mmCIF file of C-alpha atoms in Angstrom:
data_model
loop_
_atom_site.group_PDB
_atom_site.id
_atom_site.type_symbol
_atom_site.label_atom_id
_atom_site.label_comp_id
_atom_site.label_asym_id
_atom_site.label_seq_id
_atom_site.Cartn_x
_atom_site.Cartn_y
_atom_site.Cartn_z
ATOM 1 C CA UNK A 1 -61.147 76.911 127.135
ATOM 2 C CA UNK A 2 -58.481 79.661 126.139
ATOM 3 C CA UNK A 3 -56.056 78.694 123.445
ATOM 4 C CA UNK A 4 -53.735 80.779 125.582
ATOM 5 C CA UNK A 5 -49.441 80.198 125.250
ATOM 6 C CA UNK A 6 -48.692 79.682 128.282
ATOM 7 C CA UNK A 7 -44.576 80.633 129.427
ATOM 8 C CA UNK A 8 -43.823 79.081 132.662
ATOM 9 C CA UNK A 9 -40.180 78.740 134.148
ATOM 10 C CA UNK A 10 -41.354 75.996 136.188
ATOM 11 C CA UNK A 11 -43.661 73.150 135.452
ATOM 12 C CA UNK A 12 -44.615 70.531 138.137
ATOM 13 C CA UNK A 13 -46.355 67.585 137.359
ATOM 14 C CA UNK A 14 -48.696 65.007 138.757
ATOM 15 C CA UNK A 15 -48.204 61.247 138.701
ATOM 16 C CA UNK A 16 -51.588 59.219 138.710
ATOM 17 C CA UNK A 17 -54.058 60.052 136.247
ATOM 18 C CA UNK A 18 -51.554 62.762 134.809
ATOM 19 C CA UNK A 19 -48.704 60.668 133.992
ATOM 20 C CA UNK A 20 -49.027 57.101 134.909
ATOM 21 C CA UNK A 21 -52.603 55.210 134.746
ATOM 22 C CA UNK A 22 -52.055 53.147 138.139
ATOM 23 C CA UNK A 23 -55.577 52.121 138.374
ATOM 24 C CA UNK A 24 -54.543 48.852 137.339
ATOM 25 C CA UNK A 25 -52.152 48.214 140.073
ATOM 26 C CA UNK A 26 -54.611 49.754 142.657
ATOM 27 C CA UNK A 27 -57.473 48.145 141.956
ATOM 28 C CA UNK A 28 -55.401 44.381 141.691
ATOM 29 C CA UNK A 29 -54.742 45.267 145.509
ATOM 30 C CA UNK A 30 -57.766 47.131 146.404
ATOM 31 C CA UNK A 31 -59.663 43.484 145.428
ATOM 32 C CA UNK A 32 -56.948 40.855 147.226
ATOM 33 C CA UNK A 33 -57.387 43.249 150.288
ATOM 34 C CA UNK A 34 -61.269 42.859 150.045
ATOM 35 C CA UNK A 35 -60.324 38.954 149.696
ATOM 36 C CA UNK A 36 -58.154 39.134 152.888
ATOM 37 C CA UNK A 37 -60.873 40.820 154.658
ATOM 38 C CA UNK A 38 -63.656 38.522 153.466
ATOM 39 C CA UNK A 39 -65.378 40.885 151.639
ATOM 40 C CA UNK A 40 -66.410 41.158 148.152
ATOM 41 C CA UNK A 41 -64.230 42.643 145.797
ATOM 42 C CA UNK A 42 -65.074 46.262 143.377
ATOM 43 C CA UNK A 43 -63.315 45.641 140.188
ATOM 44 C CA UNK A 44 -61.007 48.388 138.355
ATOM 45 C CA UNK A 45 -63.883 50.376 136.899
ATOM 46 C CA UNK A 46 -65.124 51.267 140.627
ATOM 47 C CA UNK A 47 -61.359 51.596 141.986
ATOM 48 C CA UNK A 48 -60.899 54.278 139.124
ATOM 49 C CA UNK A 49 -63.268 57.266 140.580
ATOM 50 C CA UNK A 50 -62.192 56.583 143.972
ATOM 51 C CA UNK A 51 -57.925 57.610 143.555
ATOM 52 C CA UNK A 52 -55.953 60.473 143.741
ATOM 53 C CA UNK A 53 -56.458 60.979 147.272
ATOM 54 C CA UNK A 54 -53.856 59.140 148.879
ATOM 55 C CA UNK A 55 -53.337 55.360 149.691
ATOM 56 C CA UNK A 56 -55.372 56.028 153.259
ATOM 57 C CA UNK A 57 -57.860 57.398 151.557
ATOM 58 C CA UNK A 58 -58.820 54.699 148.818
ATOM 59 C CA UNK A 59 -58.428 52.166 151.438
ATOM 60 C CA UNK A 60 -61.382 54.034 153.530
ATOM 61 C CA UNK A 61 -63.445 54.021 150.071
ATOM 62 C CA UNK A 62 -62.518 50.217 149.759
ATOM 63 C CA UNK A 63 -64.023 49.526 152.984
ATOM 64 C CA UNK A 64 -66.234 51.635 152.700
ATOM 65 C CA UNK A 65 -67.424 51.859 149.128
ATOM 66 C CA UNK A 66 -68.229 55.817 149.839
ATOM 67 C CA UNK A 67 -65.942 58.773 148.355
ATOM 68 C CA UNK A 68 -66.421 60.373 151.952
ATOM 69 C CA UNK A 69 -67.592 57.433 154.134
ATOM 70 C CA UNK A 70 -65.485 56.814 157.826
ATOM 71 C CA UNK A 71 -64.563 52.680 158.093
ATOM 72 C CA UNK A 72 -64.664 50.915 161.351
ATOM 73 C CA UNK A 73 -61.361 51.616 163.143
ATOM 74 C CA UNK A 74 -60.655 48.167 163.300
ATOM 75 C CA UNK A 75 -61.330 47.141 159.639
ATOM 76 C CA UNK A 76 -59.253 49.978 158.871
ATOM 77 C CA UNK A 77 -56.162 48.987 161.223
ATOM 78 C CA UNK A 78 -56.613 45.470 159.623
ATOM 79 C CA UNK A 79 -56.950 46.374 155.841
ATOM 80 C CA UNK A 80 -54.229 49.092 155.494
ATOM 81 C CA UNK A 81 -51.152 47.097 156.410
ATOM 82 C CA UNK A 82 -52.379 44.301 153.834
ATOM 83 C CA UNK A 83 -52.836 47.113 151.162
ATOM 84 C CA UNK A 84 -49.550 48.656 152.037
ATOM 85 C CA UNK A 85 -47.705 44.840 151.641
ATOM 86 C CA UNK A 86 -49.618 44.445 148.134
ATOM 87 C CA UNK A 87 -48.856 47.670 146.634
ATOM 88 C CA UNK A 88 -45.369 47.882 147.765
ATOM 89 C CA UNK A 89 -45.112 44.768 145.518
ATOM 90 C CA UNK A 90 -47.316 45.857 142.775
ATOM 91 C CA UNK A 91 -46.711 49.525 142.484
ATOM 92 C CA UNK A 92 -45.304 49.081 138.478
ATOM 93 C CA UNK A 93 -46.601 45.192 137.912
ATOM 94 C CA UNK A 94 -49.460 46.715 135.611
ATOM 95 C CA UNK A 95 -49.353 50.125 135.681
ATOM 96 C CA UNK A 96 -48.336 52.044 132.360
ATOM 97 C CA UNK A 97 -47.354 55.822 130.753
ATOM 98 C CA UNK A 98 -50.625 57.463 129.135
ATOM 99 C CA UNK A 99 -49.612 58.129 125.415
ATOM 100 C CA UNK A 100 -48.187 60.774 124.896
ATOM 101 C CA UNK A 101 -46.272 61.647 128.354
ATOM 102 C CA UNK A 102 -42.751 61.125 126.701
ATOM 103 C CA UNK A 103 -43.479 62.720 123.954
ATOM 104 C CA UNK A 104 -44.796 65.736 126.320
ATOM 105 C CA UNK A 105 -41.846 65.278 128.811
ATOM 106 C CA UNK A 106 -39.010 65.503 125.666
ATOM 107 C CA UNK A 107 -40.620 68.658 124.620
ATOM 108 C CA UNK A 108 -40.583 70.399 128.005
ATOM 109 C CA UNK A 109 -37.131 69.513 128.496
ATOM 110 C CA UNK A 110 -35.840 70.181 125.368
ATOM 111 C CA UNK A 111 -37.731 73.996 125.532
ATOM 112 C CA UNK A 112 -35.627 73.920 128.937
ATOM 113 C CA UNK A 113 -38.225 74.277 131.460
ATOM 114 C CA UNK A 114 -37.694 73.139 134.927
ATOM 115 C CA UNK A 115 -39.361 69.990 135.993
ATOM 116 C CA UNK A 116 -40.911 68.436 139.221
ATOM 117 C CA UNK A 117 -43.248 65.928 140.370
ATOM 118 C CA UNK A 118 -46.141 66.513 142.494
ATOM 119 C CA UNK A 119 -48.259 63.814 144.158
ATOM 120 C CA UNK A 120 -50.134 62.550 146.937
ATOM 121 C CA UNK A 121 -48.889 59.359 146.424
ATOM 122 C CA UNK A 122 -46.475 58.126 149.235
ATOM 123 C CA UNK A 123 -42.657 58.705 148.491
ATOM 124 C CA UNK A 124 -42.371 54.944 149.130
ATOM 125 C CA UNK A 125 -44.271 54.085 146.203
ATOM 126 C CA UNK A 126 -43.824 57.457 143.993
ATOM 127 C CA UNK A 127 -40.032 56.921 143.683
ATOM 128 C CA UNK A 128 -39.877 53.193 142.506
ATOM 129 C CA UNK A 129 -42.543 54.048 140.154
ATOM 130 C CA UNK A 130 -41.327 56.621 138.155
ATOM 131 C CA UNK A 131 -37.967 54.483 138.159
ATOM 132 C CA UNK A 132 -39.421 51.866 137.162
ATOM 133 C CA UNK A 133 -41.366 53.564 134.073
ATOM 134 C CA UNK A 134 -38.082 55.327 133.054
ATOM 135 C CA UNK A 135 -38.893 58.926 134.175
ATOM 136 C CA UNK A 136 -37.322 59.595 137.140
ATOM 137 C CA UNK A 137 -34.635 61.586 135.908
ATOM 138 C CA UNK A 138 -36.734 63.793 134.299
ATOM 139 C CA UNK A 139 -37.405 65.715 137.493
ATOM 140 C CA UNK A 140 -35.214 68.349 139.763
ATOM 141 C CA UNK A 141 -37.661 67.720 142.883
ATOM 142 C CA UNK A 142 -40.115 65.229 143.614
ATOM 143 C CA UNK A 143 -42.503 66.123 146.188
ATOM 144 C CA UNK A 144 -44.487 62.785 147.244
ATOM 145 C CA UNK A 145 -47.654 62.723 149.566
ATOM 146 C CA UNK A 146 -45.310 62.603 152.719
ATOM 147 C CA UNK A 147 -43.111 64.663 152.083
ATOM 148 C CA UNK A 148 -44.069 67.426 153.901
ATOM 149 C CA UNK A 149 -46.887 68.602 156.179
ATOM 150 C CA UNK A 150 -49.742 68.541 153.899
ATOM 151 C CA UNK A 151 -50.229 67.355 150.545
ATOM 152 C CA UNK A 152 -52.642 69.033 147.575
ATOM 153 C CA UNK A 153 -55.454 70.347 147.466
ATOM 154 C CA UNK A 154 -53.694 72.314 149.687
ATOM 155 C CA UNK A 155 -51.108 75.192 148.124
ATOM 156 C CA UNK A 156 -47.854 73.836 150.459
ATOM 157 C CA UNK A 157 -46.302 71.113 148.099
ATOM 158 C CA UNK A 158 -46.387 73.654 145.113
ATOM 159 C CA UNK A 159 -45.029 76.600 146.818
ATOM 160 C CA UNK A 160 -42.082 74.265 148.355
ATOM 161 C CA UNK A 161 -41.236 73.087 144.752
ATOM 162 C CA UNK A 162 -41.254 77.155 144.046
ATOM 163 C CA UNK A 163 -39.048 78.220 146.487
ATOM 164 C CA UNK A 164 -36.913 74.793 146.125
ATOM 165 C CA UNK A 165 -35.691 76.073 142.573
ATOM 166 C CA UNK A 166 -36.475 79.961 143.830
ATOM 167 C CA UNK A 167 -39.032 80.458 140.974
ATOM 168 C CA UNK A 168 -42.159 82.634 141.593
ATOM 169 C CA UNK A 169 -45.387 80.647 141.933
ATOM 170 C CA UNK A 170 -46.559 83.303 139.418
ATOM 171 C CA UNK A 171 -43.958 81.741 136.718
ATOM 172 C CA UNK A 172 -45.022 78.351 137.768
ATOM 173 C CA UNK A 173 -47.379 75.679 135.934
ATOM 174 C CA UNK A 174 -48.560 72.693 137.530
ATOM 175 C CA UNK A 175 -50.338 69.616 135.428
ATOM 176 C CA UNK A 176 -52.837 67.653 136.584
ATOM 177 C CA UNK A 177 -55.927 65.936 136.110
ATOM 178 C CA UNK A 178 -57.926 66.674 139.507
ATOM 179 C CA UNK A 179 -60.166 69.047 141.393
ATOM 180 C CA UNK A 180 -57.740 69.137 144.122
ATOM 181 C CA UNK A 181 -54.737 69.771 141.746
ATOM 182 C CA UNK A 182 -56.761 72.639 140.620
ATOM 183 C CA UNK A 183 -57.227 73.760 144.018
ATOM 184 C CA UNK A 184 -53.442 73.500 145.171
ATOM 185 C CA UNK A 185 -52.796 75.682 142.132
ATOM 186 C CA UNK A 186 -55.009 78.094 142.197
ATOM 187 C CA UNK A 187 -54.160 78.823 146.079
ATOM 188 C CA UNK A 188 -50.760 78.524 145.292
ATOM 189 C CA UNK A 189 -50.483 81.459 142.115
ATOM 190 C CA UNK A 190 -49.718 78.880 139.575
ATOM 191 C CA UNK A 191 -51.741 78.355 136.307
ATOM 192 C CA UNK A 192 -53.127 75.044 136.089
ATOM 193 C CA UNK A 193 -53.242 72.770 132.341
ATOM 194 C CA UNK A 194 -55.657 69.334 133.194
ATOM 195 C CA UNK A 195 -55.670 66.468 131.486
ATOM 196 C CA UNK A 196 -58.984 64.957 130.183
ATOM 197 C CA UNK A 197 -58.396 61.459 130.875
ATOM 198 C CA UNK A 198 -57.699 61.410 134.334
ATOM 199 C CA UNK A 199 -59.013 60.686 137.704
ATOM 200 C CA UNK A 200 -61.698 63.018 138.877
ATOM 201 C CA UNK A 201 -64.320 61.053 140.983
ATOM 202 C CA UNK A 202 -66.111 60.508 137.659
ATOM 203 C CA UNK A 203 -66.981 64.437 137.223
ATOM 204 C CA UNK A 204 -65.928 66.388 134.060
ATOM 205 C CA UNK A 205 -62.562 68.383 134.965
ATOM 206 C CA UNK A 206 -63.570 71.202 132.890
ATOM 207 C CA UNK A 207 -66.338 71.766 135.702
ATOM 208 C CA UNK A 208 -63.676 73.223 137.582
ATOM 209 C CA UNK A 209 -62.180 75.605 135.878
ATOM 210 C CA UNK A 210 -58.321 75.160 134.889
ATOM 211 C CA UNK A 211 -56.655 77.181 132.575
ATOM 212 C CA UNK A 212 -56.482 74.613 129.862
ATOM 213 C CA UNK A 213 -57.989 70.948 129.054
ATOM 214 C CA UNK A 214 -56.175 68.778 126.710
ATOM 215 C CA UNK A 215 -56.667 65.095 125.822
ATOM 216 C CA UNK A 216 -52.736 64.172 125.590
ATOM 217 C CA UNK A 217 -49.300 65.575 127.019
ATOM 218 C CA UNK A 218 -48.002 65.741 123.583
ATOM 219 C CA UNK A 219 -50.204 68.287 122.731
ATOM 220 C CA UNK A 220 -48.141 70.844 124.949
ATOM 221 C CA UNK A 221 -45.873 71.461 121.783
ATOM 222 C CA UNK A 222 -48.687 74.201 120.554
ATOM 223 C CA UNK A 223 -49.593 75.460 124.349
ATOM 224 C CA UNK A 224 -45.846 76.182 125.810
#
């Protein structure tokens, strides 16, 4: 990995597995679904390689247990309305900031780049989250998984945010911690810094390729 400076004018930045570990909260309602359903439940250590898609998509892996696998339509239309009812009450119950995101977010601001949030999670759930963990009003745009037409890996959510503050994607920085945030960046111009903690189906994030790994946000102080 380069020990590159990097000087964006815009930084946008990833919730789960970036700044918030929600795993906790997710996998709580990933197991009382399974209960509701009659199934056995997975435990956090399996919920954790099976986020950052989406709430649709992890409850398809619950019922499933695949990363890829197609549930019965029925199971499906049964368990995702239970989910949704869970989570909407335990979207902050457990979750928590990784160390070193204040830290990280004080130094960006203070330097005075612009900030956004970037995430596939639904705008329902992204919004009383970052509330709730006190960094909401860190951000000039939050773009949430429903937002708009399609969320990451595809480039749309990033070049929005761009155009939203009229900053070229080639001055832009995204933050994230997944194979499809590197994707969304790299078709979207920006450079791409990953952190090494987060969720990646269980594979190394440096297998893909970003710009930069680091192991905490307050480390940015000697990359920005």
């Amino acid at each position: 990995m380069s020990a590159k400076k990097f000087n964006p004018k815009l930084i946008m930045i990833d919730v789960d597995g970036t700044l918030v570990d929600s795993v906790p909260d997710l996998a709580y309602c990933v197991d009382e679904t399974m209960k509701a359903m009659g199934r056995d439940t997975w435990g956090e250590a399996q919920v954790r390689h099976w986020v950052g898609n989406g709430v649709p998509k992890l409850v398809e892996r619950t019922l499933t247990g695949e990363l890829e696998g197609t549930p019965v339509k029925e199971d499906f239309d049964k368990a995702y309305p239970i989910f949704l009812e869970l989570y909407a009450k335990n979207t902050s119950v457990r979750s928590c900031l990784y160390d070193g995101v204040i830290e990280g977010l004080d130094y960006m601001q203070a330097q005075g780049y612009t900030l956004g949030c970037v995430t596939n999670k639904a705008e329902q759930f992204t919004l009383p989250l970052l509330k709730d963990l006190g960094i909401f009003d860190y951000f000039g745009i939050v773009v949430s998984g429903d937002t708009l037409a399609k969320k990451k890996p595809d480039p749309l959510p990033l070049l929005h945010s761009a155009e939203f503050f009229g900053i070229d994607p080639t001055d832009s920085l995204m933050l994230g911690d997944s194979v499809s945030d590197v994707k969304a960046s790299r078709a979207a111009g920006f450079e791409i810094i990953c952190m090494s903690y987060g969720y990646n189906h269980g594979d190394d994030i440096r297998d893909t390729n970003p710009d930069l790994v680091i192991d905490s946000m307050a480390e940015l102080t000697s990359h920005l």
